[in-house]
PDB file of C-alpha atoms in Angstrom:
ATOM      1  CA  LYS A  27      20.736  18.638  18.235  1.00  0.00           C
ATOM      2  CA  ASN A  28      17.348  18.018  16.647  1.00  0.00           C
ATOM      3  CA  GLU A  29      17.334  16.906  13.047  1.00  0.00           C
ATOM      4  CA  VAL A  30      14.809  19.663  12.285  1.00  0.00           C
ATOM      5  CA  GLU A  31      15.150  23.085  13.911  1.00  0.00           C
ATOM      6  CA  GLN A  32      12.712  25.957  13.644  1.00  0.00           C
ATOM      7  CA  SER A  33      13.086  29.598  14.504  1.00  0.00           C
ATOM      8  CA  PRO A  34      11.752  31.588  16.115  1.00  0.00           C
ATOM      9  CA  GLN A  35       9.903  29.478  18.675  1.00  0.00           C
ATOM     10  CA  ASN A  36       7.482  32.312  19.346  1.00  0.00           C
ATOM     11  CA  LEU A  37       6.608  35.273  17.176  1.00  0.00           C
ATOM     12  CA  THR A  38       4.214  38.122  17.868  1.00  0.00           C
ATOM     13  CA  ALA A  39       3.450  40.705  15.203  1.00  0.00           C
ATOM     14  CA  GLN A  40       0.895  43.332  14.255  1.00  0.00           C
ATOM     15  CA  GLU A  41      -1.737  42.793  11.638  1.00  0.00           C
ATOM     16  CA  GLY A  42      -0.394  43.499   8.184  1.00  0.00           C
ATOM     17  CA  GLU A  43       3.229  42.638   8.907  1.00  0.00           C
ATOM     18  CA  PHE A  44       5.274  40.324   6.725  1.00  0.00           C
ATOM     19  CA  ILE A  45       6.090  37.123   8.617  1.00  0.00           C
ATOM     20  CA  THR A  46       9.001  34.730   8.114  1.00  0.00           C
ATOM     21  CA  ILE A  47       9.455  31.415   9.886  1.00  0.00           C
ATOM     22  CA  ASN A  48      12.628  29.452   9.304  1.00  0.00           C
ATOM     23  CA  CYS A  49      13.360  25.745   9.258  1.00  0.00           C
ATOM     24  CA  SER A  50      16.763  24.057   9.039  1.00  0.00           C
ATOM     25  CA  TYR A  51      17.398  20.361   8.765  1.00  0.00           C
ATOM     26  CA  SER A  52      20.592  18.409   9.171  1.00  0.00           C
ATOM     27  CA  VAL A  53      20.009  15.218   7.204  1.00  0.00           C
ATOM     28  CA  GLY A  54      18.990  14.294   3.693  1.00  0.00           C
ATOM     29  CA  ILE A  55      15.324  14.665   2.906  1.00  0.00           C
ATOM     30  CA  SER A  56      13.025  13.823   0.044  1.00  0.00           C
ATOM     31  CA  ALA A  57      10.387  16.415   0.881  1.00  0.00           C
ATOM     32  CA  LEU A  58       9.618  19.086   3.422  1.00  0.00           C
ATOM     33  CA  HIS A  59       6.159  19.835   4.778  1.00  0.00           C
ATOM     34  CA  TRP A  60       4.808  22.994   6.341  1.00  0.00           C
ATOM     35  CA  LEU A  61       1.872  22.366   8.641  1.00  0.00           C
ATOM     36  CA  GLN A  62      -0.504  24.623  10.561  1.00  0.00           C
ATOM     37  CA  GLN A  63      -2.042  23.786  13.901  1.00  0.00           C
ATOM     38  CA  HIS A  64      -4.674  26.001  15.507  1.00  0.00           C
ATOM     39  CA  PRO A  65      -5.076  25.947  19.302  1.00  0.00           C
ATOM     40  CA  GLY A  66      -7.043  22.862  20.266  1.00  0.00           C
ATOM     41  CA  GLY A  67      -7.386  21.972  16.624  1.00  0.00           C
ATOM     42  CA  GLY A  68      -6.064  19.514  14.160  1.00  0.00           C
ATOM     43  CA  ILE A  69      -3.093  19.812  11.866  1.00  0.00           C
ATOM     44  CA  VAL A  70      -3.499  21.005   8.317  1.00  0.00           C
ATOM     45  CA  SER A  71      -0.899  20.528   5.641  1.00  0.00           C
ATOM     46  CA  LEU A  72      -0.044  23.848   3.983  1.00  0.00           C
ATOM     47  CA  PHE A  73       2.730  22.879   1.624  1.00  0.00           C
ATOM     48  CA  MET A  74       4.889  20.000   0.604  1.00  0.00           C
ATOM     49  CA  LEU A  75       7.967  20.882  -1.404  1.00  0.00           C
ATOM     50  CA  SER A  76      11.219  19.358  -2.474  1.00  0.00           C
ATOM     51  CA  SER A  77      12.662  22.279  -4.436  1.00  0.00           C
ATOM     52  CA  GLY A  78      12.073  25.901  -5.297  1.00  0.00           C
ATOM     53  CA  LYS A  79       9.048  27.787  -4.127  1.00  0.00           C
ATOM     54  CA  LYS A  80       5.306  27.335  -3.732  1.00  0.00           C
ATOM     55  CA  LYS A  81       2.615  29.953  -3.185  1.00  0.00           C
ATOM     56  CA  HIS A  82      -0.931  29.669  -1.952  1.00  0.00           C
ATOM     57  CA  GLY A  83      -2.809  32.866  -1.309  1.00  0.00           C
ATOM     58  CA  ARG A  84      -0.803  34.922   1.184  1.00  0.00           C
ATOM     59  CA  LEU A  85       1.465  32.017   2.049  1.00  0.00           C
ATOM     60  CA  ILE A  86       4.773  31.341   0.343  1.00  0.00           C
ATOM     61  CA  ALA A  87       7.170  28.476   1.078  1.00  0.00           C
ATOM     62  CA  THR A  88      10.708  28.245  -0.223  1.00  0.00           C
ATOM     63  CA  ILE A  89      13.387  25.620   0.117  1.00  0.00           C
ATOM     64  CA  ASN A  90      17.131  25.651  -0.545  1.00  0.00           C
ATOM     65  CA  ILE A  91      18.327  22.067  -0.788  1.00  0.00           C
ATOM     66  CA  GLN A  92      22.021  22.952  -0.781  1.00  0.00           C
ATOM     67  CA  GLU A  93      21.697  25.002   2.395  1.00  0.00           C
ATOM     68  CA  LYS A  94      19.210  22.550   3.986  1.00  0.00           C
ATOM     69  CA  HIS A  95      16.892  25.429   4.785  1.00  0.00           C
ATOM     70  CA  SER A  96      13.271  26.318   4.192  1.00  0.00           C
ATOM     71  CA  SER A  97      11.198  29.378   4.980  1.00  0.00           C
ATOM     72  CA  LEU A  98       7.498  30.015   5.329  1.00  0.00           C
ATOM     73  CA  HIS A  99       6.363  33.574   4.603  1.00  0.00           C
ATOM     74  CA  ILE A 100       3.007  35.164   5.305  1.00  0.00           C
ATOM     75  CA  THR A 101       2.202  38.441   3.572  1.00  0.00           C
ATOM     76  CA  ALA A 102      -0.336  40.942   4.939  1.00  0.00           C
ATOM     77  CA  SER A 103      -0.706  38.894   8.128  1.00  0.00           C
ATOM     78  CA  HIS A 104      -4.095  38.712   9.819  1.00  0.00           C
ATOM     79  CA  PRO A 105      -5.178  37.650  13.325  1.00  0.00           C
ATOM     80  CA  ARG A 106      -6.697  34.490  11.868  1.00  0.00           C
ATOM     81  CA  ASP A 107      -3.157  33.446  10.873  1.00  0.00           C
ATOM     82  CA  SER A 108      -2.411  32.994  14.580  1.00  0.00           C
ATOM     83  CA  ALA A 109      -1.471  29.344  15.007  1.00  0.00           C
ATOM     84  CA  VAL A 110       1.492  27.044  15.480  1.00  0.00           C
ATOM     85  CA  TYR A 111       3.429  26.456  12.285  1.00  0.00           C
ATOM     86  CA  ILE A 112       5.404  23.254  12.064  1.00  0.00           C
ATOM     87  CA  CYS A 113       7.940  22.143   9.505  1.00  0.00           C
ATOM     88  CA  ALA A 114       8.494  18.446   9.017  1.00  0.00           C
ATOM     89  CA  SER A 115      11.096  16.708   6.923  1.00  0.00           C
ATOM     90  CA  TRP A 116      10.735  13.336   5.285  1.00  0.00           C
ATOM     91  CA  ILE A 117      14.092  11.861   6.254  1.00  0.00           C
ATOM     92  CA  ILE A 118      15.640   9.477   3.737  1.00  0.00           C
ATOM     93  CA  GLN A 119      18.752   8.419   5.669  1.00  0.00           C
ATOM     94  CA  GLY A 120      18.166   5.221   7.552  1.00  0.00           C
ATOM     95  CA  ALA A 121      14.528   4.450   8.256  1.00  0.00           C
ATOM     96  CA  GLN A 122      12.180   6.674   6.304  1.00  0.00           C
ATOM     97  CA  LYS A 123      10.096   8.784   8.614  1.00  0.00           C
ATOM     98  CA  LEU A 124       8.681  12.268   9.042  1.00  0.00           C
ATOM     99  CA  VAL A 125      10.639  14.304  11.573  1.00  0.00           C
ATOM    100  CA  PHE A 126       9.000  17.415  12.976  1.00  0.00           C
ATOM    101  CA  GLY A 127      10.390  20.688  14.185  1.00  0.00           C
ATOM    102  CA  GLN A 128       9.218  21.940  17.546  1.00  0.00           C
ATOM    103  CA  GLY A 129       6.877  24.467  15.984  1.00  0.00           C
ATOM    104  CA  THR A 130       6.647  28.250  15.883  1.00  0.00           C
ATOM    105  CA  ARG A 131       3.794  29.850  17.787  1.00  0.00           C
ATOM    106  CA  LEU A 132       2.614  32.852  15.783  1.00  0.00           C
ATOM    107  CA  THR A 133       0.353  35.512  17.269  1.00  0.00           C
ATOM    108  CA  ILE A 134      -0.953  38.313  15.089  1.00  0.00           C
ATOM    109  CA  ASN A 135      -2.468  41.187  17.029  1.00  0.00           C
ATOM    110  CA  PRO A 136      -5.121  43.414  15.452  1.00  0.00           C
TER     111      PRO A 136
ATOM    112  CA  GLY B   1     -15.330  13.900   1.273  1.00  0.00           C
ATOM    113  CA  ALA B   2     -14.680  12.539   4.753  1.00  0.00           C
ATOM    114  CA  GLY B   3     -11.308  13.265   6.260  1.00  0.00           C
ATOM    115  CA  VAL B   4      -9.310  11.258   8.747  1.00  0.00           C
ATOM    116  CA  SER B   5     -11.296  10.504  11.863  1.00  0.00           C
ATOM    117  CA  GLN B   6     -10.095   9.377  15.251  1.00  0.00           C
ATOM    118  CA  THR B   7     -11.957   7.960  18.198  1.00  0.00           C
ATOM    119  CA  PRO B   8     -12.296   8.656  20.985  1.00  0.00           C
ATOM    120  CA  SER B   9     -11.527  12.360  20.951  1.00  0.00           C
ATOM    121  CA  ASN B  10     -10.642  12.210  24.633  1.00  0.00           C
ATOM    122  CA  LYS B  11      -9.660   9.291  26.802  1.00  0.00           C
ATOM    123  CA  VAL B  12      -8.992   9.418  30.520  1.00  0.00           C
ATOM    124  CA  THR B  13      -7.622   6.288  32.098  1.00  0.00           C
ATOM    125  CA  GLU B  14      -5.824   5.167  35.188  1.00  0.00           C
ATOM    126  CA  LYS B  15      -2.206   4.179  35.368  1.00  0.00           C
ATOM    127  CA  GLY B  16      -1.747   0.529  34.498  1.00  0.00           C
ATOM    128  CA  LYS B  17      -4.834   0.219  32.311  1.00  0.00           C
ATOM    129  CA  TYR B  18      -4.986  -0.818  28.654  1.00  0.00           C
ATOM    130  CA  VAL B  19      -6.256   1.599  25.999  1.00  0.00           C
ATOM    131  CA  GLU B  20      -7.052   1.389  22.311  1.00  0.00           C
ATOM    132  CA  LEU B  21      -7.119   4.382  20.003  1.00  0.00           C
ATOM    133  CA  ARG B  22      -8.739   4.111  16.607  1.00  0.00           C
ATOM    134  CA  CYS B  23      -7.978   5.813  13.315  1.00  0.00           C
ATOM    135  CA  ASP B  24     -10.137   5.804  10.192  1.00  0.00           C
ATOM    136  CA  PRO B  25      -8.046   7.049   7.263  1.00  0.00           C
ATOM    137  CA  ILE B  26      -9.281   8.650   4.082  1.00  0.00           C
ATOM    138  CA  SER B  27     -10.656   5.973   1.781  1.00  0.00           C
ATOM    139  CA  GLY B  28      -8.050   4.781  -0.685  1.00  0.00           C
ATOM    140  CA  HIS B  29      -5.069   6.030   1.280  1.00  0.00           C
ATOM    141  CA  THR B  30      -2.569   3.214   1.541  1.00  0.00           C
ATOM    142  CA  ALA B  31      -0.205   4.898   4.002  1.00  0.00           C
ATOM    143  CA  LEU B  32      -1.215   5.535   7.599  1.00  0.00           C
ATOM    144  CA  TYR B  33       0.873   7.171  10.297  1.00  0.00           C
ATOM    145  CA  TRP B  34       0.680   7.481  14.054  1.00  0.00           C
ATOM    146  CA  TYR B  35       2.285  10.382  15.891  1.00  0.00           C
ATOM    147  CA  ARG B  36       2.351  11.548  19.491  1.00  0.00           C
ATOM    148  CA  GLN B  37       2.347  15.198  20.510  1.00  0.00           C
ATOM    149  CA  SER B  38       3.163  16.289  24.016  1.00  0.00           C
ATOM    150  CA  LEU B  39       2.168  19.720  25.257  1.00  0.00           C
ATOM    151  CA  GLY B  40       4.229  22.466  23.653  1.00  0.00           C
ATOM    152  CA  GLN B  41       6.121  20.073  21.414  1.00  0.00           C
ATOM    153  CA  GLY B  42       5.968  19.143  17.766  1.00  0.00           C
ATOM    154  CA  PRO B  43       4.553  15.745  16.827  1.00  0.00           C
ATOM    155  CA  GLU B  44       6.796  12.727  17.255  1.00  0.00           C
ATOM    156  CA  PHE B  45       6.704   9.813  14.834  1.00  0.00           C
ATOM    157  CA  LEU B  46       5.565   6.474  16.233  1.00  0.00           C
ATOM    158  CA  ILE B  47       4.806   4.077  13.381  1.00  0.00           C
ATOM    159  CA  TYR B  48       3.630   4.003   9.810  1.00  0.00           C
ATOM    160  CA  PHE B  49       1.818   1.423   7.738  1.00  0.00           C
ATOM    161  CA  GLN B  50       1.940   0.834   4.046  1.00  0.00           C
ATOM    162  CA  GLY B  51      -1.126  -1.288   3.449  1.00  0.00           C
ATOM    163  CA  THR B  52      -1.485  -3.850   6.204  1.00  0.00           C
ATOM    164  CA  GLY B  53       2.145  -4.026   7.198  1.00  0.00           C
ATOM    165  CA  ALA B  54       4.074  -1.790   9.551  1.00  0.00           C
ATOM    166  CA  ALA B  55       6.719  -0.314   7.260  1.00  0.00           C
ATOM    167  CA  ASP B  56       8.534   1.464  10.082  1.00  0.00           C
ATOM    168  CA  ASP B  57       7.817   1.088  13.785  1.00  0.00           C
ATOM    169  CA  SER B  58      11.056   2.615  14.991  1.00  0.00           C
ATOM    170  CA  GLY B  59       9.251   5.408  16.801  1.00  0.00           C
ATOM    171  CA  LEU B  60       7.317   3.199  19.207  1.00  0.00           C
ATOM    172  CA  PRO B  61       8.830   4.048  22.590  1.00  0.00           C
ATOM    173  CA  ASN B  62       8.718   0.551  24.075  1.00  0.00           C
ATOM    174  CA  ASP B  63       6.943  -2.775  23.851  1.00  0.00           C
ATOM    175  CA  ARG B  64       3.873  -1.462  25.668  1.00  0.00           C
ATOM    176  CA  PHE B  65       2.911   0.219  22.407  1.00  0.00           C
ATOM    177  CA  PHE B  66       1.563  -1.770  19.490  1.00  0.00           C
ATOM    178  CA  ALA B  67      -0.436  -0.893  16.390  1.00  0.00           C
ATOM    179  CA  VAL B  68      -2.332  -2.935  13.848  1.00  0.00           C
ATOM    180  CA  ARG B  69      -4.013  -2.337  10.520  1.00  0.00           C
ATOM    181  CA  PRO B  70      -5.401  -5.769   9.670  1.00  0.00           C
ATOM    182  CA  GLU B  71      -7.341  -4.891   6.518  1.00  0.00           C
ATOM    183  CA  GLY B  72      -5.246  -2.008   5.292  1.00  0.00           C
ATOM    184  CA  SER B  73      -7.776   0.614   6.296  1.00  0.00           C
ATOM    185  CA  VAL B  74      -8.675   1.257   9.952  1.00  0.00           C
ATOM    186  CA  SER B  75      -5.791   1.178  12.402  1.00  0.00           C
ATOM    187  CA  THR B  76      -5.729   0.722  16.157  1.00  0.00           C
ATOM    188  CA  LEU B  77      -2.958   1.927  18.434  1.00  0.00           C
ATOM    189  CA  LYS B  78      -2.811  -0.155  21.585  1.00  0.00           C
ATOM    190  CA  ILE B  79      -1.083   0.864  24.783  1.00  0.00           C
ATOM    191  CA  GLN B  80      -0.656  -1.639  27.596  1.00  0.00           C
ATOM    192  CA  ARG B  81       0.016  -0.838  31.257  1.00  0.00           C
ATOM    193  CA  THR B  82      -0.361   2.882  30.653  1.00  0.00           C
ATOM    194  CA  GLU B  83       1.939   5.279  32.481  1.00  0.00           C
ATOM    195  CA  ARG B  84       1.448   8.948  33.301  1.00  0.00           C
ATOM    196  CA  GLY B  85       4.152   9.792  30.775  1.00  0.00           C
ATOM    197  CA  ASP B  86       1.969   8.357  28.013  1.00  0.00           C
ATOM    198  CA  SER B  87      -0.378  11.340  28.383  1.00  0.00           C
ATOM    199  CA  ALA B  88      -0.347  13.218  25.083  1.00  0.00           C
ATOM    200  CA  VAL B  89      -2.368  13.840  21.961  1.00  0.00           C
ATOM    201  CA  TYR B  90      -2.118  10.875  19.615  1.00  0.00           C
ATOM    202  CA  LEU B  91      -2.410  11.925  15.998  1.00  0.00           C
ATOM    203  CA  CYS B  92      -3.156   9.806  12.981  1.00  0.00           C
ATOM    204  CA  ALA B  93      -2.523  10.815   9.383  1.00  0.00           C
ATOM    205  CA  SER B  94      -3.008   9.141   6.047  1.00  0.00           C
ATOM    206  CA  SER B  95      -1.706   9.699   2.546  1.00  0.00           C
ATOM    207  CA  LEU B  96      -2.006   8.189  -0.902  1.00  0.00           C
ATOM    208  CA  GLY B  97       1.466   6.729  -0.562  1.00  0.00           C
ATOM    209  CA  SER B  98       4.511   6.996   1.628  1.00  0.00           C
ATOM    210  CA  GLY B  99       7.361   9.442   1.188  1.00  0.00           C
ATOM    211  CA  GLY B 100       6.636  12.663  -0.618  1.00  0.00           C
ATOM    212  CA  TYR B 101       2.831  12.640  -0.436  1.00  0.00           C
ATOM    213  CA  THR B 102       0.718  15.141   1.452  1.00  0.00           C
ATOM    214  CA  GLN B 103      -0.416  13.762   4.771  1.00  0.00           C
ATOM    215  CA  TYR B 104      -3.912  14.467   6.019  1.00  0.00           C
ATOM    216  CA  PHE B 105      -4.208  14.591   9.767  1.00  0.00           C
ATOM    217  CA  GLY B 106      -7.026  13.521  12.028  1.00  0.00           C
ATOM    218  CA  PRO B 107      -8.150  15.659  14.966  1.00  0.00           C
ATOM    219  CA  GLY B 108      -6.237  13.527  17.441  1.00  0.00           C
ATOM    220  CA  THR B 109      -7.102  11.646  20.596  1.00  0.00           C
ATOM    221  CA  ARG B 110      -6.161  13.339  23.841  1.00  0.00           C
ATOM    222  CA  LEU B 111      -5.033  10.631  26.253  1.00  0.00           C
ATOM    223  CA  THR B 112      -4.764  11.453  29.930  1.00  0.00           C
ATOM    224  CA  VAL B 113      -3.324   8.870  32.281  1.00  0.00           C
ATOM    225  CA  LEU B 114      -4.076   9.632  35.928  1.00  0.00           C
TER     226      LEU B 114
END
């Protein structure tokens, strides 16, 4: 079992729909990152959070430390949101390192 | 300001050859990370530096892989006796510190071993 699991692996939706991507982790973390990767492009950090909720534009990230779970929400989705979304946890048990989920490929159709 | 840069953007080499991949972090960032991303997968941690020293190299797959950061800025990832399985995108990121700091990623170097 991976230390960081994302679901779904692939998600296709229509423009305007509310999107939720989930991330669960199995070990202790100090922070969780949500990253965005466009096809053929680099990775951009969207959020880093260790508790509660953060919002930036149409993007919202939440984390529940007790349940070891985080979600990324996109409101009023748009085709330009199409990308791979990756959650990554900064693991604090043993060697400190960033452990990535496998990514969720999001496609928003017009 | 300038972000993280990586050179070359693409590298094609033959099996058994030696390659060097370079990362220029954001100025002032003390932490630098190397990751590897295979097609369809999330990035995989290789090594990270705090300053000049490798703080954690537990992700390096074997002793063919080595990385240096002699002056605490630019880093070079070195791969000896390349194998076809080394083909991937090698990503570099930097941050102000290690742990809970935002990491800024470079565009990656796509390595293809024939």
